[in-house]
Coordinates of C-alpha atoms and ligand atoms in Angstrom, one line a residue:
M185 CA 20.3 24.0 -22.4
T186 CA 17.6 24.6 -19.9
M187 CA 18.5 27.0 -17.0
L188 CA 18.4 25.1 -13.7
G189 CA 16.4 27.9 -12.1
K190 CA 16.5 28.9 -8.4
C191 CA 18.2 25.9 -7.1
N192 CA 18.4 25.0 -3.4
T193 CA 21.4 22.8 -3.3
D194 CA 25.1 22.6 -4.3
H195 CA 25.1 18.8 -3.9
P196 CA 27.2 17.7 -6.9
A197 CA 25.5 14.4 -7.5
V198 CA 22.0 15.9 -7.3
L199 CA 23.0 18.8 -9.6
G200 CA 24.6 16.3 -12.0
W201 CA 21.4 14.2 -12.2
V202 CA 19.1 17.2 -12.6
R203 CA 21.4 18.7 -15.3
E204 CA 21.6 15.4 -17.1
M205 CA 17.8 15.0 -17.1
T206 CA 17.0 18.6 -18.0
D207 CA 19.4 18.3 -21.0
L208 CA 17.4 15.2 -22.0
C209 CA 13.8 16.3 -21.3
Q210 CA 14.4 20.0 -22.2
P211 CA 11.7 21.6 -19.9
D212 CA 11.2 25.3 -20.3
R213 CA 11.6 25.8 -16.5
V214 CA 13.0 23.9 -13.6
F215 CA 11.3 24.3 -10.2
W216 CA 13.1 23.2 -7.1
C217 CA 10.6 22.2 -4.5
D218 CA 11.4 23.0 -0.8
G219 CA 8.2 21.6 0.8
S220 CA 7.3 25.0 2.3
E221 CA 3.7 26.4 2.9
A222 CA 4.4 29.3 0.6
E223 CA 5.5 26.9 -2.2
K224 CA 2.3 24.9 -1.6
A225 CA 0.2 28.0 -2.1
A226 CA 2.1 28.9 -5.3
L227 CA 2.0 25.5 -6.8
T228 CA -1.7 25.1 -6.0
E229 CA -2.5 28.4 -7.6
E230 CA -0.5 27.3 -10.7
A231 CA -2.4 24.0 -10.8
V232 CA -5.8 25.8 -10.5
A233 CA -4.8 28.2 -13.3
Q234 CA -3.9 25.2 -15.5
G235 CA -7.2 23.5 -14.7
V236 CA -5.3 20.6 -13.1
L237 CA -7.0 21.3 -9.8
L238 CA -10.3 22.8 -8.9
K239 CA -10.8 24.5 -5.6
L240 CA -13.5 22.8 -3.5
N241 CA -16.1 24.6 -1.4
P242 CA -14.0 26.2 1.4
A243 CA -16.9 26.3 3.8
K244 CA -17.3 22.5 3.6
L245 CA -13.8 21.4 2.6
P246 CA -11.2 24.0 3.6
G247 CA -7.9 23.7 1.7
C248 CA -9.3 20.8 -0.4
Y249 CA -8.9 20.5 -4.2
Y250 CA -10.4 18.3 -6.9
H251 CA -8.6 16.5 -9.7
R252 CA -9.7 14.3 -12.6
S253 CA -7.1 12.1 -14.2
N254 CA -7.3 10.9 -17.8
P255 CA -10.0 8.2 -18.0
N256 CA -7.4 5.9 -19.5
D257 CA -5.2 6.4 -16.5
V258 CA -7.0 5.6 -13.3
A259 CA -5.0 2.8 -11.5
R260 CA -1.7 1.0 -11.4
V261 CA -0.9 -0.9 -14.5
E262 CA 0.8 -4.1 -13.7
Q263 CA 1.3 -5.1 -17.3
C264 CA 3.4 -1.9 -17.9
T265 CA 5.5 -2.3 -14.7
Y266 CA 9.0 -3.8 -15.2
I267 CA 11.9 -4.9 -13.0
C268 CA 15.1 -4.4 -15.1
T269 CA 17.9 -6.5 -13.7
E270 CA 20.8 -8.1 -15.6
T271 CA 19.2 -11.5 -15.6
Q272 CA 15.5 -12.4 -15.9
E273 CA 16.0 -14.9 -13.0
E274 CA 16.7 -12.0 -10.6
A275 CA 13.3 -10.4 -11.4
G276 CA 11.7 -13.9 -11.2
P277 CA 8.6 -15.4 -12.8
T278 CA 6.1 -13.0 -11.2
N279 CA 7.6 -9.8 -12.6
N280 CA 7.7 -8.3 -16.1
W281 CA 11.4 -8.2 -17.0
A282 CA 13.5 -6.3 -19.5
P283 CA 17.2 -6.0 -19.8
P284 CA 18.3 -2.7 -18.1
K285 CA 20.4 -1.2 -20.9
E286 CA 17.8 -1.7 -23.6
M287 CA 14.9 -0.5 -21.4
R288 CA 16.8 2.5 -20.2
Q289 CA 17.7 3.5 -23.7
K290 CA 14.1 3.1 -24.9
L291 CA 12.7 5.2 -22.0
L292 CA 15.3 7.9 -22.3
A293 CA 14.5 8.1 -26.0
M294 CA 10.9 8.5 -25.1
A295 CA 11.7 11.2 -22.6
R296 CA 13.9 13.1 -25.0
G297 CA 12.4 16.6 -25.4
G298 CA 9.4 15.3 -23.5
M299 CA 9.2 18.3 -21.2
R300 CA 9.4 21.0 -23.9
G301 CA 7.0 23.8 -23.0
R302 CA 6.6 22.3 -19.5
T303 CA 8.1 22.7 -16.0
M304 CA 10.2 20.1 -14.4
Y305 CA 9.6 19.9 -10.7
V306 CA 12.6 18.7 -8.7
I307 CA 11.2 16.9 -5.7
P308 CA 13.7 16.1 -2.9
Y309 CA 12.0 13.7 -0.4
L310 CA 12.7 11.5 2.6
M311 CA 10.9 8.2 3.1
G312 CA 10.8 7.5 6.9
P313 CA 11.2 9.7 10.0
A314 CA 14.1 12.1 10.1
G315 CA 17.1 10.5 11.7
S316 CA 15.8 7.0 11.2
P317 CA 18.5 4.4 10.2
L318 CA 15.9 3.0 7.8
A319 CA 15.0 6.3 6.1
K320 CA 15.8 6.7 2.4
V321 CA 16.3 9.8 0.2
G322 CA 14.8 10.1 -3.2
F323 CA 14.7 12.8 -5.9
E324 CA 11.8 12.7 -8.2
L325 CA 12.0 14.8 -11.4
S326 CA 8.4 15.2 -12.7
D327 CA 6.6 17.4 -15.2
S328 CA 3.4 17.1 -13.2
V329 CA 2.4 19.8 -10.7
Y330 CA -0.2 17.3 -9.4
V331 CA 2.7 14.9 -8.6
A332 CA 4.6 17.7 -6.8
L333 CA 1.6 18.5 -4.7
N334 CA 0.8 14.9 -3.9
M335 CA 4.4 14.0 -3.0
R336 CA 4.4 17.0 -0.7
V337 CA 1.6 15.2 1.3
M338 CA 2.9 11.7 1.0
T339 CA 6.5 12.2 1.9
R340 CA 8.7 14.4 4.0
M341 CA 9.7 16.9 1.3
G342 CA 12.5 19.5 1.1
Q343 CA 15.5 20.3 3.4
V344 CA 15.0 17.2 5.5
A345 CA 16.0 15.1 2.4
Y346 CA 19.3 17.1 1.9
Q347 CA 20.0 16.8 5.6
H348 CA 19.7 13.0 5.6
L349 CA 21.7 12.8 2.4
G350 CA 24.6 15.0 3.7
H351 CA 27.6 14.6 1.4
G352 CA 26.6 11.1 0.4
E353 CA 25.4 10.0 -3.0
D354 CA 23.0 7.3 -1.8
F355 CA 19.7 8.5 -3.2
N356 CA 17.0 7.1 -5.5
R357 CA 16.8 8.8 -8.9
G358 CA 13.3 9.0 -10.2
L359 CA 12.3 10.4 -13.5
H360 CA 8.6 10.9 -14.4
C361 CA 7.4 12.2 -17.7
M362 CA 3.7 12.4 -18.5
L363 CA 4.2 12.5 -22.3
D364 CA 0.8 12.0 -23.9
I365 CA -0.8 9.8 -21.3
H366 CA -1.3 7.0 -23.7
P367 CA -1.6 3.4 -22.5
E368 CA 0.7 2.1 -25.3
R369 CA 3.4 4.5 -24.2
R370 CA 3.1 3.8 -20.5
F371 CA 6.0 2.2 -18.6
I372 CA 6.9 2.1 -15.0
C373 CA 10.4 0.7 -14.8
H374 CA 12.7 -0.1 -11.9
F375 CA 16.4 -0.5 -12.1
P376 CA 17.3 -1.9 -8.6
H377 CA 21.0 -2.1 -9.2
E378 CA 21.2 1.6 -10.1
N379 CA 18.5 2.7 -7.5
L380 CA 16.7 4.2 -10.5
I381 CA 13.0 4.5 -11.5
I382 CA 11.7 5.8 -14.8
S383 CA 8.0 6.3 -15.2
V384 CA 6.4 7.6 -18.5
G385 CA 3.0 8.0 -19.9
S386 CA 0.9 8.1 -16.7
A387 CA -0.1 10.7 -14.1
Y388 CA -1.9 8.5 -11.6
G389 CA -1.2 7.2 -8.1
G390 CA 1.3 4.4 -7.6
N391 CA 2.5 4.8 -11.2
V392 CA 3.9 8.3 -10.6
L393 CA 4.2 9.0 -6.9
L394 CA 7.6 7.3 -7.1
G395 CA 8.3 7.3 -3.3
K396 CA 5.4 5.0 -2.7
K397 CA 5.1 1.6 -4.5
C398 CA 8.2 2.1 -6.7
L399 CA 10.8 3.1 -4.1
A400 CA 9.3 2.1 -0.8
L401 CA 8.2 -1.4 -2.0
R402 CA 9.9 -2.5 -5.3
I403 CA 13.3 -0.9 -4.9
G404 CA 12.8 -1.1 -1.1
S405 CA 12.2 -4.9 -1.1
Y406 CA 15.3 -5.4 -3.2
L407 CA 17.5 -3.3 -0.9
A408 CA 15.9 -4.9 2.2
S409 CA 16.9 -8.4 1.1
R410 CA 20.5 -7.3 0.6
E411 CA 20.6 -5.2 3.8
G412 CA 18.7 -7.5 6.2
W413 CA 15.4 -5.7 6.7
M414 CA 11.9 -6.0 5.3
A415 CA 9.9 -3.7 3.0
E416 CA 6.2 -4.8 3.2
H417 CA 2.8 -3.8 1.9
M418 CA 1.6 -3.5 5.5
L419 CA -0.3 -1.1 7.7
I420 CA 1.0 -0.5 11.2
L421 CA -1.3 0.1 14.2
G422 CA -0.9 0.5 17.9
V423 CA -3.6 -0.9 20.3
E424 CA -3.8 0.9 23.6
A425 CA -5.5 -1.1 26.4
P426 CA -7.5 0.6 29.2
T427 CA -4.3 0.1 31.3
G428 CA -2.4 2.3 28.9
Q429 CA -0.3 -0.5 27.6
K430 CA 0.4 -0.4 23.9
T431 CA 0.9 -3.3 21.5
Y432 CA 1.7 -2.9 17.8
V433 CA 0.7 -5.1 14.9
A434 CA 1.4 -4.9 11.2
A435 CA -1.0 -6.3 8.5
A436 CA -0.6 -7.1 4.8
F437 CA -3.9 -7.1 2.8
P438 CA -3.8 -6.7 -1.0
S439 CA -4.7 -3.4 -2.6
A440 CA -8.1 -2.2 -1.7
C441 CA -8.6 -5.0 0.8
G442 CA -8.9 -3.0 4.0
K443 CA -5.5 -1.7 5.2
T444 CA -6.5 2.0 5.6
N445 CA -9.7 1.0 7.3
F446 CA -8.0 -1.4 9.8
A447 CA -5.3 1.1 10.5
M448 CA -7.8 3.8 11.5
M449 CA -10.4 1.5 13.2
I450 CA -12.4 2.8 16.2
P451 CA -13.2 0.0 18.6
P452 CA -17.0 -0.6 19.3
P453 CA -18.4 1.0 22.5
H454 CA -18.2 -2.4 24.2
F455 CA -14.4 -2.1 24.2
K456 CA -14.5 0.8 26.7
G457 CA -11.1 2.4 27.2
W458 CA -9.5 0.7 24.2
K459 CA -7.9 2.9 21.5
I460 CA -6.4 2.2 18.1
W461 CA -3.5 4.5 17.0
T462 CA -2.5 4.7 13.3
V463 CA 1.2 4.4 12.6
G464 CA 0.9 3.7 8.9
D465 CA -1.8 2.6 6.4
D466 CA 0.1 1.1 3.5
I467 CA 3.8 0.4 3.8
A468 CA 6.0 -0.9 6.7
W469 CA 9.8 -1.0 6.7
M470 CA 10.9 -3.4 9.5
K471 CA 14.2 -4.3 11.0
P472 CA 15.3 -6.4 14.0
G473 CA 16.1 -4.3 17.0
P474 CA 18.8 -4.8 19.6
D475 CA 16.3 -6.5 21.9
G476 CA 15.5 -9.2 19.3
R477 CA 12.1 -7.8 18.4
L478 CA 11.0 -6.6 15.0
Y479 CA 10.7 -2.8 14.7
A480 CA 8.6 -1.0 12.1
I481 CA 8.5 2.5 10.7
N482 CA 6.0 4.0 8.3
P483 CA 8.1 5.5 5.4
E484 CA 5.2 7.7 4.3
A485 CA 3.7 11.0 5.7
G486 CA 0.2 10.8 4.2
Y487 CA -2.6 8.6 3.0
F488 CA -3.4 7.9 -0.6
G489 CA -6.7 6.1 0.3
V490 CA -9.6 4.6 -1.5
A491 CA -12.6 7.0 -1.3
P492 CA -15.6 4.7 -2.1
G493 CA -17.0 3.0 1.0
T494 CA -15.4 5.6 3.3
N495 CA -18.1 7.2 5.6
Y496 CA -18.6 8.3 9.2
K497 CA -19.8 4.8 10.1
S498 CA -17.1 2.7 8.4
N499 CA -14.2 5.0 9.0
P500 CA -14.8 8.2 11.0
N501 CA -11.1 8.9 11.5
A502 CA -10.6 8.9 7.7
M503 CA -13.6 11.2 7.3
K504 CA -12.1 13.7 9.8
T505 CA -8.7 13.3 8.2
I506 CA -10.0 14.2 4.7
A507 CA -12.1 17.2 5.9
R508 CA -9.3 19.6 5.1
D509 CA -6.1 20.0 3.1
T510 CA -6.9 17.0 1.0
L511 CA -6.6 16.3 -2.7
Y512 CA -9.5 14.3 -4.2
T513 CA -8.9 12.4 -7.4
N514 CA -11.7 10.9 -9.6
V515 CA -14.5 11.2 -7.1
A516 CA -17.8 12.9 -8.1
L517 CA -18.3 16.6 -7.8
T518 CA -21.6 18.2 -6.5
P519 CA -23.1 21.5 -7.7
D520 CA -22.0 23.2 -4.5
L521 CA -18.4 22.0 -5.0
D522 CA -18.5 19.3 -2.5
V523 CA -17.3 15.7 -3.2
W524 CA -19.3 12.5 -3.3
W525 CA -18.6 8.8 -3.9
E526 CA -20.5 5.5 -3.6
G527 CA -20.8 4.6 0.0
K528 CA -20.5 8.1 1.4
D529 CA -22.8 9.1 4.2
G530 CA -26.4 10.2 3.4
P531 CA -28.4 9.9 0.2
P532 CA -26.7 10.4 -3.1
P533 CA -26.9 14.0 -4.5
S534 CA -29.9 14.5 -6.8
T535 CA -27.5 15.6 -9.4
C536 CA -23.7 15.9 -9.7
T537 CA -20.8 15.6 -12.2
D538 CA -19.2 12.1 -12.4
W539 CA -15.5 11.4 -12.3
Q540 CA -15.3 11.9 -16.1
G541 CA -17.0 15.3 -15.9
R542 CA -20.4 14.0 -17.2
P543 CA -23.8 14.8 -15.6
W544 CA -24.9 12.1 -13.2
T545 CA -28.1 11.4 -11.3
P546 CA -29.0 8.5 -9.0
A547 CA -30.8 7.0 -12.0
S548 CA -27.5 6.8 -13.9
K549 CA -26.3 3.3 -14.6
E550 CA -22.6 4.0 -14.1
K551 CA -20.8 4.9 -10.9
A552 CA -20.4 8.6 -10.1
A553 CA -17.0 8.1 -8.5
H554 CA -14.4 5.8 -10.1
P555 CA -14.1 2.6 -7.9
N556 CA -10.4 3.5 -7.4
S557 CA -11.0 7.2 -6.7
R558 CA -8.7 8.3 -4.0
F559 CA -8.0 11.0 -1.4
T560 CA -4.5 12.3 -0.6
A561 CA -4.4 13.6 3.0
P562 CA -1.6 14.4 5.4
M563 CA -1.3 11.9 8.2
A564 CA -1.1 14.9 10.6
N565 CA -4.9 15.4 10.1
N566 CA -5.6 11.9 11.6
P567 CA -7.1 12.4 15.1
M568 CA -5.6 9.0 16.1
L569 CA -2.2 9.4 14.5
A570 CA 0.2 7.5 16.8
P571 CA 2.8 10.0 18.2
E572 CA 5.4 7.3 17.7
V573 CA 5.1 7.8 13.9
N574 CA 8.1 10.1 14.0
D575 CA 10.2 7.8 16.2
P576 CA 13.3 7.0 14.2
Q577 CA 13.5 3.6 15.8
G578 CA 10.0 2.6 15.0
V579 CA 7.6 0.5 17.0
P580 CA 8.0 -3.2 18.2
I581 CA 5.7 -5.5 16.3
S582 CA 3.9 -8.3 18.3
A583 CA 1.8 -9.8 15.5
L584 CA 1.9 -9.9 11.7
I585 CA -1.5 -10.4 10.1
F586 CA -2.1 -11.5 6.5
G587 CA -5.4 -11.2 4.8
G588 CA -7.2 -11.4 1.5
R589 CA -10.6 -10.7 0.0
R590 CA -12.2 -14.1 -0.2
A591 CA -15.9 -14.7 -0.6
S592 CA -15.4 -18.3 0.6
T593 CA -13.0 -20.9 2.1
L594 CA -10.9 -18.7 4.3
P595 CA -12.1 -18.5 7.9
L596 CA -12.4 -15.1 9.8
V597 CA -9.2 -15.7 11.6
F598 CA -6.5 -18.3 12.3
E599 CA -3.1 -18.3 13.9
S600 CA -0.2 -20.1 12.2
F601 CA 1.7 -22.8 14.1
D602 CA 5.1 -21.0 13.9
W603 CA 7.1 -18.6 11.8
I604 CA 7.9 -21.0 8.9
H605 CA 4.2 -22.0 8.7
G606 CA 3.3 -18.3 8.9
V607 CA 5.5 -17.5 6.0
F608 CA 3.7 -20.3 4.1
V609 CA 0.4 -18.8 5.0
G610 CA 1.5 -15.4 3.7
A611 CA 3.1 -16.9 0.6
T612 CA -0.2 -18.6 -0.3
I613 CA -2.6 -15.6 0.2
G614 CA -5.3 -15.6 -2.4
S615 CA -7.4 -12.5 -3.0
E616 CA -10.0 -11.2 -5.5
T617 CA -8.6 -8.6 -7.8
T618 CA -9.8 -5.0 -7.1
A619 CA -10.0 -1.6 -9.0
A620 CA -6.6 -0.6 -7.5
A621 CA -5.0 -2.1 -10.6
A622 CA -6.2 -2.0 -14.2
G623 CA -7.7 -5.4 -15.4
T624 CA -10.5 -7.9 -14.5
L625 CA -12.2 -7.4 -11.1
G626 CA -13.1 -10.1 -8.6
Q627 CA -10.8 -12.8 -9.9
V628 CA -9.1 -14.8 -7.2
R629 CA -5.4 -14.8 -7.7
R630 CA -2.4 -15.6 -5.5
D631 CA -0.9 -12.5 -4.0
P632 CA 1.9 -13.6 -1.8
M633 CA 2.3 -11.3 1.3
A634 CA 0.1 -8.9 -0.7
M635 CA 3.3 -8.2 -2.6
L636 CA 2.6 -9.7 -6.0
P637 CA 2.7 -6.3 -7.8
F638 CA 5.3 -4.9 -5.5
C639 CA 8.1 -7.4 -5.0
G640 CA 11.2 -6.0 -6.8
Y641 CA 13.0 -9.3 -7.2
N642 CA 12.5 -13.0 -7.5
M643 CA 9.5 -14.1 -5.3
G644 CA 11.3 -17.3 -4.4
D645 CA 14.2 -15.4 -3.0
Y646 CA 11.7 -13.1 -1.2
F647 CA 10.3 -16.1 0.6
R648 CA 13.8 -17.2 1.5
H649 CA 14.5 -13.7 2.9
W650 CA 11.4 -14.0 5.1
L651 CA 12.6 -17.4 6.4
R652 CA 16.1 -16.0 7.0
M653 CA 14.6 -13.1 9.1
R654 CA 13.5 -15.7 11.7
K655 CA 17.1 -16.4 12.7
R656 CA 17.6 -12.7 13.4
L657 CA 14.7 -12.4 15.7
K658 CA 14.7 -13.6 19.3
Y659 CA 11.1 -12.7 19.7
P660 CA 9.5 -13.0 16.2
P661 CA 6.0 -11.7 15.9
R662 CA 3.2 -14.4 15.8
I663 CA 1.6 -14.7 12.3
F664 CA -2.1 -14.7 11.7
H665 CA -4.5 -14.8 8.7
V666 CA -7.8 -12.9 8.6
N667 CA -10.7 -12.7 6.1
W668 CA -13.2 -9.9 6.5
F669 CA -14.9 -10.6 3.2
R670 CA -16.5 -14.1 3.5
K671 CA -20.1 -14.2 2.2
D672 CA -23.1 -16.4 2.6
A673 CA -25.0 -17.9 -0.4
A674 CA -27.1 -14.7 -0.8
G675 CA -23.9 -12.6 -1.1
N676 CA -24.1 -11.0 2.3
F677 CA -20.9 -10.5 4.3
L678 CA -20.7 -13.1 7.1
W679 CA -18.8 -10.7 9.3
P680 CA -19.7 -7.0 9.9
G681 CA -16.1 -5.8 9.6
F682 CA -14.7 -2.3 10.1
G683 CA -14.8 -1.4 13.8
E684 CA -16.0 -4.8 14.7
N685 CA -12.7 -6.2 13.5
M686 CA -11.5 -5.1 17.0
R687 CA -13.0 -8.3 18.3
V688 CA -10.7 -10.3 16.1
L689 CA -7.7 -8.1 16.9
K690 CA -8.3 -8.6 20.6
W691 CA -8.1 -12.3 20.2
I692 CA -4.9 -11.9 18.3
L693 CA -3.4 -9.7 21.0
D694 CA -4.5 -12.2 23.7
R695 CA -2.9 -15.0 21.7
C696 CA 0.3 -13.0 21.6
A697 CA 0.2 -12.5 25.4
G698 CA -0.3 -16.3 25.8
G699 CA -4.0 -15.9 26.8
A700 CA -6.8 -16.6 24.5
H701 CA -8.1 -20.1 23.8
G702 CA -8.0 -21.6 20.3
H703 CA -8.3 -25.1 18.9
E704 CA -6.0 -26.8 16.5
T705 CA -7.3 -27.2 13.0
P706 CA -5.5 -28.3 9.7
L707 CA -5.0 -24.6 9.0
G708 CA -3.7 -23.5 12.4
W709 CA -5.2 -22.3 15.7
V710 CA -8.8 -21.1 15.3
P711 CA -11.0 -19.5 18.0
G712 CA -14.2 -21.2 19.0
P713 CA -17.3 -19.1 18.8
E714 CA -17.1 -18.5 22.5
D715 CA -13.5 -17.3 22.3
L716 CA -14.3 -14.0 20.6
D717 CA -15.9 -11.2 22.7
L718 CA -19.3 -10.6 21.0
G719 CA -20.5 -8.2 23.7
G720 CA -22.8 -5.4 22.5
M721 CA -23.2 -6.9 19.0
D722 CA -26.9 -6.6 18.2
G723 CA -28.2 -9.6 16.3
F724 CA -24.8 -11.2 15.7
T725 CA -24.8 -14.6 17.5
P726 CA -22.2 -17.3 18.1
E727 CA -24.0 -19.2 15.3
H728 CA -23.2 -16.4 12.9
L729 CA -19.6 -16.5 14.1
T730 CA -19.5 -20.3 13.7
R731 CA -20.2 -19.8 10.0
A732 CA -17.6 -17.1 9.6
L733 CA -15.0 -19.4 11.3
A734 CA -16.0 -22.7 9.4
I735 CA -13.4 -24.7 7.6
D736 CA -14.9 -26.8 4.7
A737 CA -12.9 -29.7 3.5
E738 CA -14.3 -29.6 0.0
E739 CA -13.4 -25.9 -0.4
W740 CA -10.0 -26.6 0.9
R741 CA -9.3 -29.3 -1.7
R742 CA -10.0 -26.7 -4.3
E743 CA -7.9 -24.1 -2.5
L744 CA -4.9 -26.5 -2.6
V745 CA -5.1 -26.7 -6.3
L746 CA -5.2 -22.9 -6.6
Q747 CA -2.2 -22.7 -4.3
E748 CA -0.3 -25.2 -6.4
E749 CA -0.5 -22.9 -9.5
L750 CA 1.7 -20.3 -7.9
F751 CA 4.1 -23.0 -6.5
L752 CA 4.5 -24.5 -10.0
K753 CA 5.3 -21.1 -11.4
L754 CA 7.9 -20.5 -8.7
Y755 CA 9.1 -24.1 -8.5
P756 CA 12.8 -23.7 -9.5
Y757 CA 13.1 -20.9 -6.8
L758 CA 10.9 -22.2 -4.1
P759 CA 12.6 -22.7 -0.7
K760 CA 12.1 -26.3 0.4
E761 CA 10.4 -25.2 3.6
M762 CA 7.5 -24.0 1.4
I763 CA 7.2 -27.4 -0.2
F764 CA 7.3 -29.2 3.1
Q765 CA 4.7 -26.9 4.5
R766 CA 2.4 -27.7 1.6
E767 CA 2.9 -31.4 2.2
L768 CA 2.1 -31.0 5.9
L769 CA -1.1 -29.0 5.1
V770 CA -2.2 -31.7 2.6
A771 CA -1.5 -34.3 5.3
R772 CA -3.5 -32.5 7.9
L773 CA -6.4 -31.9 5.6
Ligands
GTP251 P1 -4.8 0.3 -0.9 O1 -4.8 1.8 -0.6 O2 -5.2 0.0 -2.4 O3 -3.6 -0.4 -0.6 O4 -6.1 -0.3 -0.1 P2 -6.4 -0.7 1.4 O5 -5.9 -2.0 1.7 O6 -5.9 0.4 2.3 O7 -8.0 -0.8 1.5 P3 -9.1 0.2 2.2 O8 -8.9 0.2 3.6 O9 -9.0 1.5 1.5 O10 -10.4 -0.6 1.8 C1 -10.8 -0.9 0.5 C2 -12.3 -1.1 0.4 O11 -12.6 -2.2 1.3 C3 -13.1 0.0 0.8 O12 -14.2 0.2 0.0 C4 -13.6 -0.4 2.2 O13 -14.9 0.2 2.5 C5 -13.7 -1.9 2.1 N1 -13.4 -2.5 3.5 C6 -12.4 -2.2 4.3 N2 -12.5 -2.9 5.5 C7 -13.5 -3.7 5.4 C8 -14.2 -4.6 6.2 O14 -13.7 -4.9 7.4 N3 -15.3 -5.3 5.8 C9 -15.8 -5.0 4.5 N4 -16.9 -5.7 4.2 N5 -15.2 -4.1 3.7 C10 -14.2 -3.4 4.1
SPV252 C1 -2.4 0.1 -3.9 O1 -2.8 -0.1 -5.1 O2 -2.0 -0.8 -3.2 C2 -2.3 1.5 -3.5 C3 -2.7 2.6 -4.4 O3 -2.0 1.8 -2.3 S1 -1.3 3.0 -5.4 O4 -0.6 4.1 -4.8 O5 -1.9 3.4 -6.7 O6 -0.4 1.9 -5.6
MN253 MN1 -1.5 -0.2 -1.2

């Protein structure tokens, strides 16, 4: 029997779970994380000694470390991700399903003795601000020091979790065993009825930082549907007008489709006195408030963001955020121990080591950084972190924005006619697949509410839950759709994106305030080229904007067929409102 080590709790249920799992996994050592600075230093030292982390140049990147994952383990793996409910119907047609008893037995058998010779880190964490009625406690037991150090950044770790838990037993149990990091022995399994997650065979990102996609979205969405709130793959931002008035919006874009960038955007100089404050960059937990508005919290405490494409022009706040105390995974390493990735500022280094540790020069055919290489940085580093991020009640949301990565068909922006139509717009999002998940890139697929890989129950019931929420909101947010990624025939983006997205956001805010002009189209309300403020945009004319806003009937006929595929898959579970909305759209087109 493994000794439990220097344990920091006498909570019977926590001790029981740790005891049970140590007996099973048989680690040599159990390390109870407390989230302290001293602990961070000790774990970092340990990770460096093991070769898990490399200290980066302290003159350039103080407190930053470098990590390479196994090349077979660089992204989420949707084909290995399961929702284990009693019936397959509960998981629904968009999830992999396995019966809970069988799957649990199989995984526990895999984990048996799996930590021999290793350390089990007991990670107590809180998702959400301390004292928030929406906050949730989790305990992740992991044999990866990299996971312990990442969870420390991404969550509120340590005493705060025990405080929130009190004498209760309502916490998520998470077990993570690296095993031999083999794709055939990789499973990320969710047991929503038991509030349990078991992840084996991976050591990367959303597969193993169990508070993030596993708890905050898959288990979270299941709990939310039962408890009357919403767990969404959404950024949250606050817009401050020159008058000081603040408005908050939340936006769902699929993985690697612009949430972090939008959440940290800096308005162009033309928008003098306007400020964007980041509340969250990936996940929103939302609940109706006593005033009938929808309130949102960010359950996370850090950013696990896409490195490629991040530079001082596209996302200066991110560059400042990751200048210190940041973990870099699968980026390229320069000879002076700095980091590099495709789309960083300046010319590429004349020589460096790529994400797999091989020599790289600008003449190399392959990318230096993996397209899904990431930074893990504390939100406290963000110069524009919204002070409200720690408000237990969250922030009131005026608009919900859906988006996808679409080279054609979807206009720059439109506003839905009402909540039910907005739910239909979210339910029919299409987006090109990205490097955030293993598999083919650039394939348009349906990704309802950007939750396809993250909805922990039947997608049809999830739509029903969205429709039900309307009845609980006196002032529901207005619902919009944006597309920053439309291209011309030559493959150039039709819209400059990044900070310029402020112009679209401003129209959205004005619509919410009952101001801006729009015209009715089959899709919804669309601004005319004169309705967006293009002030200070060099070389971008209303004609350019007209192309970005265009709705092409032929493209939309094809789009309807693509939408139909998802609806056929979900047909037995689809709320009738979705079918009516489809009919109305067909009729309008
Ligand atoms: P996840 O962390 O996977 O959920 O991704 P995300 O939604 O936060 O995406 P992120 O902001 O990291 O952006 C992903 C990629 O899209 C990066 O390479 C960005 O440079 C690029 N991107 C973001 N916003 C824009 C935009 O407005 N226009 C264009 N053209 N590219 C963008
Ligand atoms: C995503 O894929 O949406 C991410 C990265 O935010 S991961 O944590 O790997 O899920
Ligand atoms: Mn994400």
